[in-house]
XYZ file of C-alpha atoms in Angstrom:
291
model
C -13.749 -5.325 12.132
C -14.518 -7.134 9.055
C -11.738 -8.620 6.538
C -11.012 -6.943 3.864
C -11.573 -8.840 0.121
C -8.068 -9.871 -0.998
C -6.451 -13.443 -2.440
C -4.497 -15.684 -0.354
C -0.767 -15.296 -1.233
C 0.927 -16.620 -4.905
C 3.478 -19.098 -4.461
C 7.352 -17.741 -4.487
C 8.830 -16.103 -7.439
C 10.973 -18.931 -9.780
C 13.901 -17.641 -9.923
C 15.972 -15.973 -6.559
C 19.558 -15.587 -5.583
C 20.091 -19.215 -3.841
C 22.833 -17.647 -1.573
C 22.264 -13.802 0.267
C 24.820 -11.521 -0.658
C 26.501 -9.067 1.832
C 26.383 -5.750 0.476
C 23.658 -4.096 -2.254
C 24.498 -0.686 -3.678
C 20.794 0.936 -3.696
C 20.353 4.129 -5.589
C 17.310 5.644 -3.739
C 14.349 7.294 -5.049
C 13.309 10.483 -3.168
C 9.470 10.726 -1.926
C 9.091 14.023 -4.489
C 8.809 11.623 -7.404
C 4.956 11.449 -6.370
C 2.393 10.823 -4.215
C -0.411 9.006 -6.005
C 0.151 4.320 -6.148
C -1.656 1.841 -6.880
C -2.727 -0.979 -4.363
C -2.199 -4.088 -6.944
C -3.179 -7.526 -5.522
C -1.284 -10.565 -6.578
C -3.342 -11.671 -8.994
C -4.296 -8.918 -10.607
C -3.096 -9.737 -14.744
C -0.281 -7.831 -16.296
C -2.369 -6.647 -18.835
C -4.149 -4.715 -16.611
C -1.475 -2.304 -16.696
C -1.979 -1.160 -19.748
C -4.716 0.895 -18.557
C -2.776 2.762 -16.735
C -0.275 3.558 -19.157
C -0.697 7.189 -19.676
C -1.197 8.103 -16.512
C 2.027 6.858 -15.397
C 3.841 8.979 -18.014
C 2.049 12.186 -16.784
C 4.109 14.350 -14.308
C 2.499 13.885 -10.241
C -0.076 11.581 -11.795
C 0.590 7.592 -10.886
C 4.233 7.045 -10.148
C 4.533 3.667 -7.733
C 2.577 0.548 -6.802
C 2.818 -1.812 -4.236
C 1.507 -5.440 -3.953
C 1.313 -6.171 -0.353
C 4.374 -8.602 -1.188
C 8.473 -9.200 -1.301
C 8.261 -9.699 -5.157
C 7.495 -7.426 -8.188
C 3.892 -8.113 -10.314
C 4.171 -9.283 -14.164
C 4.317 -7.119 -16.374
C 4.960 -3.913 -14.462
C 6.450 -0.934 -16.579
C 9.993 -0.266 -15.465
C 9.254 3.421 -15.187
C 6.849 2.797 -12.177
C 8.219 2.431 -9.235
C 7.635 -0.813 -6.974
C 7.750 -0.480 -3.057
C 8.188 -4.376 -1.346
C 6.129 -5.187 1.952
C 6.892 -8.076 4.622
C 3.680 -8.655 4.955
C 3.280 -11.589 6.970
C 6.044 -12.893 9.815
C 5.974 -15.897 7.223
C 7.555 -13.520 4.642
C 10.057 -12.331 7.236
C 12.850 -14.647 5.945
C 12.542 -14.098 2.503
C 13.074 -10.314 2.753
C 17.145 -11.225 2.047
C 16.971 -13.623 -1.003
C 14.059 -12.162 -2.608
C 15.331 -8.002 -2.476
C 19.024 -9.514 -3.200
C 17.562 -10.944 -6.272
C 15.021 -7.813 -7.586
C 16.861 -5.082 -6.597
C 20.207 -6.036 -8.507
C 17.793 -4.921 -11.905
C 15.373 -3.145 -10.221
C 15.407 0.598 -7.649
C 13.330 0.505 -4.772
C 13.373 2.986 -1.980
C 11.162 1.854 0.608
C 10.215 -1.059 2.436
C 6.959 -1.679 4.202
C 6.541 -3.422 7.499
C 4.251 -6.018 8.620
C 0.121 -5.850 7.475
C -2.144 -4.749 9.876
C -0.232 -7.311 12.416
C -2.782 -6.008 15.054
C -5.727 -7.474 13.127
C -6.231 -11.263 13.336
C -7.520 -11.669 9.893
C -4.203 -10.164 8.829
C -0.520 -10.591 9.570
C -2.037 -11.209 13.153
C 1.439 -10.906 14.950
C 1.858 -9.968 18.749
C 4.146 -7.148 19.638
C 6.708 -9.554 21.263
C 6.946 -11.605 17.998
C 7.195 -8.607 15.740
C 9.804 -6.868 17.671
C 11.928 -9.942 17.892
C 11.117 -9.969 13.632
C 11.825 -5.962 13.202
C 15.472 -6.081 15.293
C 16.704 -9.771 13.415
C 15.260 -9.587 10.112
C 13.644 -5.937 8.824
C 16.247 -3.271 10.659
C 19.177 -5.227 8.769
C 17.585 -5.430 4.994
C 16.816 -1.259 5.705
C 20.786 -1.132 6.453
C 21.554 -3.582 3.813
C 19.338 -2.430 0.530
C 19.529 1.184 1.640
C 15.860 1.569 2.059
C 14.013 3.831 3.606
C 11.478 1.584 6.141
C 7.741 2.358 6.894
C 6.042 1.381 10.299
C 4.339 -1.729 10.282
C 0.744 -0.835 8.333
C -1.762 0.603 11.147
C -5.670 0.203 10.271
C -8.047 3.003 11.179
C -9.736 0.752 14.093
C -7.371 3.161 16.909
C -8.647 1.023 19.618
C -6.472 -1.627 18.535
C -3.953 -0.290 16.354
C -2.654 2.609 18.270
C -1.533 0.120 21.709
C -0.124 -1.970 19.308
C 2.030 0.527 17.563
C 2.534 2.328 21.072
C 3.851 -0.934 22.227
C 5.948 -2.237 19.574
C 7.640 1.547 20.030
C 8.179 1.523 23.202
C 9.841 -2.083 23.097
C 12.162 -1.192 20.439
C 13.158 1.671 22.675
C 14.049 3.893 19.998
C 16.415 1.590 17.422
C 12.847 0.882 15.186
C 14.654 2.411 12.498
C 11.693 4.060 10.923
C 11.012 6.700 8.805
C 7.407 6.949 8.139
C 4.426 5.599 9.244
C 2.062 3.847 7.406
C -1.566 4.142 7.696
C -4.898 2.346 6.477
C -8.269 4.170 6.223
C -11.698 3.166 5.399
C -15.040 4.942 6.274
C -17.697 6.899 4.542
C -16.366 10.461 5.065
C -13.574 12.597 3.953
C -13.766 14.676 7.595
C -13.586 11.438 9.761
C -10.143 9.987 7.710
C -8.273 13.684 7.810
C -9.231 13.570 11.758
C -7.558 10.007 12.057
C -4.718 11.133 9.757
C -3.832 14.525 11.685
C -3.649 11.827 14.800
C -2.092 9.368 14.074
C 0.720 12.033 12.677
C 0.476 14.245 15.680
C 0.786 10.816 17.923
C 4.048 9.322 16.536
C 5.095 12.503 14.852
C 6.546 10.846 11.672
C 5.413 11.424 7.827
C 2.737 9.191 6.822
C 1.911 6.864 3.641
C -2.022 6.645 3.554
C -1.496 3.087 1.456
C -4.599 1.921 1.962
C -7.750 3.873 1.575
C -11.326 3.882 0.423
C -14.951 5.565 0.627
C -16.392 2.690 2.459
C -19.604 1.655 4.589
C -17.969 -1.127 6.291
C -20.194 -3.821 5.736
C -23.037 -1.484 6.234
C -24.579 -1.244 2.938
C -22.251 -0.318 -0.665
C -21.504 3.588 -1.469
C -22.626 4.211 -4.688
C -20.222 6.425 -7.673
C -21.123 9.503 -6.940
C -20.423 8.784 -3.037
C -17.264 7.628 -3.882
C -16.198 10.432 -6.326
C -17.582 13.035 -4.256
C -15.195 11.684 -1.720
C -12.289 11.761 -3.715
C -12.606 15.154 -4.865
C -12.353 16.184 -1.377
C -9.505 13.950 -0.151
C -7.164 14.320 -3.392
C -6.347 17.908 -3.086
C -5.609 17.502 0.406
C -3.436 14.405 0.651
C -1.412 16.363 -2.440
C -1.077 19.508 -0.629
C -0.611 17.878 2.835
C 2.835 18.484 3.878
C 3.091 15.421 6.033
C 1.847 13.104 3.206
C 4.367 11.068 1.373
C 2.859 8.628 -0.798
C -0.911 7.497 -0.983
C -3.028 4.815 -2.821
C -6.849 3.999 -3.111
C -7.905 0.439 -2.622
C -9.218 0.285 -6.214
C -8.724 -3.084 -8.337
C -10.413 -5.551 -10.143
C -13.242 -6.584 -7.427
C -12.962 -4.826 -3.958
C -16.176 -6.840 -2.612
C -19.066 -5.986 -0.781
C -17.330 -4.726 2.470
C -14.853 -1.747 0.594
C -18.032 -1.299 -1.987
C -17.459 -2.225 -5.442
C -17.892 1.083 -6.421
C -14.625 1.550 -5.815
C -13.693 -0.889 -8.370
C -10.949 0.379 -10.775
C -12.056 -1.836 -14.050
C -14.900 -2.709 -15.373
C -15.752 -5.005 -18.443
C -15.900 -3.563 -21.886
C -19.085 -3.923 -22.859
C -20.431 -5.602 -26.230
C -16.697 -6.605 -26.217
C -17.281 -10.243 -26.209
C -14.748 -11.810 -24.309
C -14.610 -11.901 -20.479
C -10.825 -10.366 -20.953
C -11.429 -7.023 -21.896
C -11.580 -4.197 -19.445
C -11.611 -0.510 -19.069
C -11.501 1.800 -16.293
C -14.568 3.550 -13.928
C -15.088 6.583 -13.704
C -14.084 6.215 -10.334
C -10.535 4.901 -11.448
C -10.613 7.888 -14.243
C -11.073 10.301 -11.207
C -8.350 9.011 -9.267
C -5.787 8.930 -12.095
C -6.776 12.754 -13.576
C -7.919 14.817 -10.428
């Protein structure tokens, strides 16, 4: 599967605790606060949050965000929940100092595991290395910060994701601490996405966070706005109603590239503005936020 368009990781935040503390009291935020969220790449300007302000305040609409990172994106609204993610093995050492620093002033309810470790272009982790990091770093962080724990994020390439996750869980021998399954899906048909999610839920018997998904032809041409809109009109009501889907986030941001398909972009320039900075929500983004 070709890699999705995604920027390189940023430098570390300017201010972090130099010494990890021994205990943090963390208030949990229940999943019922809202299912629908945003994928927010690190280089997305903070000014773009203003595009979503009205939907953050609407009950049951945009309630949470993750950025594949262990730090909070600039200008995130205080009433929008940020969910940290330990994206790669290199980030594992940062879990304690980053979260010790950030969670003093900001609440979070969960920690997401490695991002597509079965895919060479993503976290690219063998099972043995992932198990060691999970035991040494991830599980202690879950306990220390009082967070629910998501599995490593698995792709919809089940020929790779299922064997990897099954082996990972087997080697942990029941001591995995996982509270929910993190899944990604890309494809043109909602019926295929639903079948994938139902199969993974039945296989692993865990609630699901679908924290990346998009209506995509995966490089075989691009979906158009009408196709993406029709997909969302099928997907969103089902995701909202399904009792074991806890949260979900569509993969649409500044420019998702040709592999996902630019019809999924959530923002576009304001015509006639005369600057390159002014943006507005696309028709697809408005549908995602309002439907």
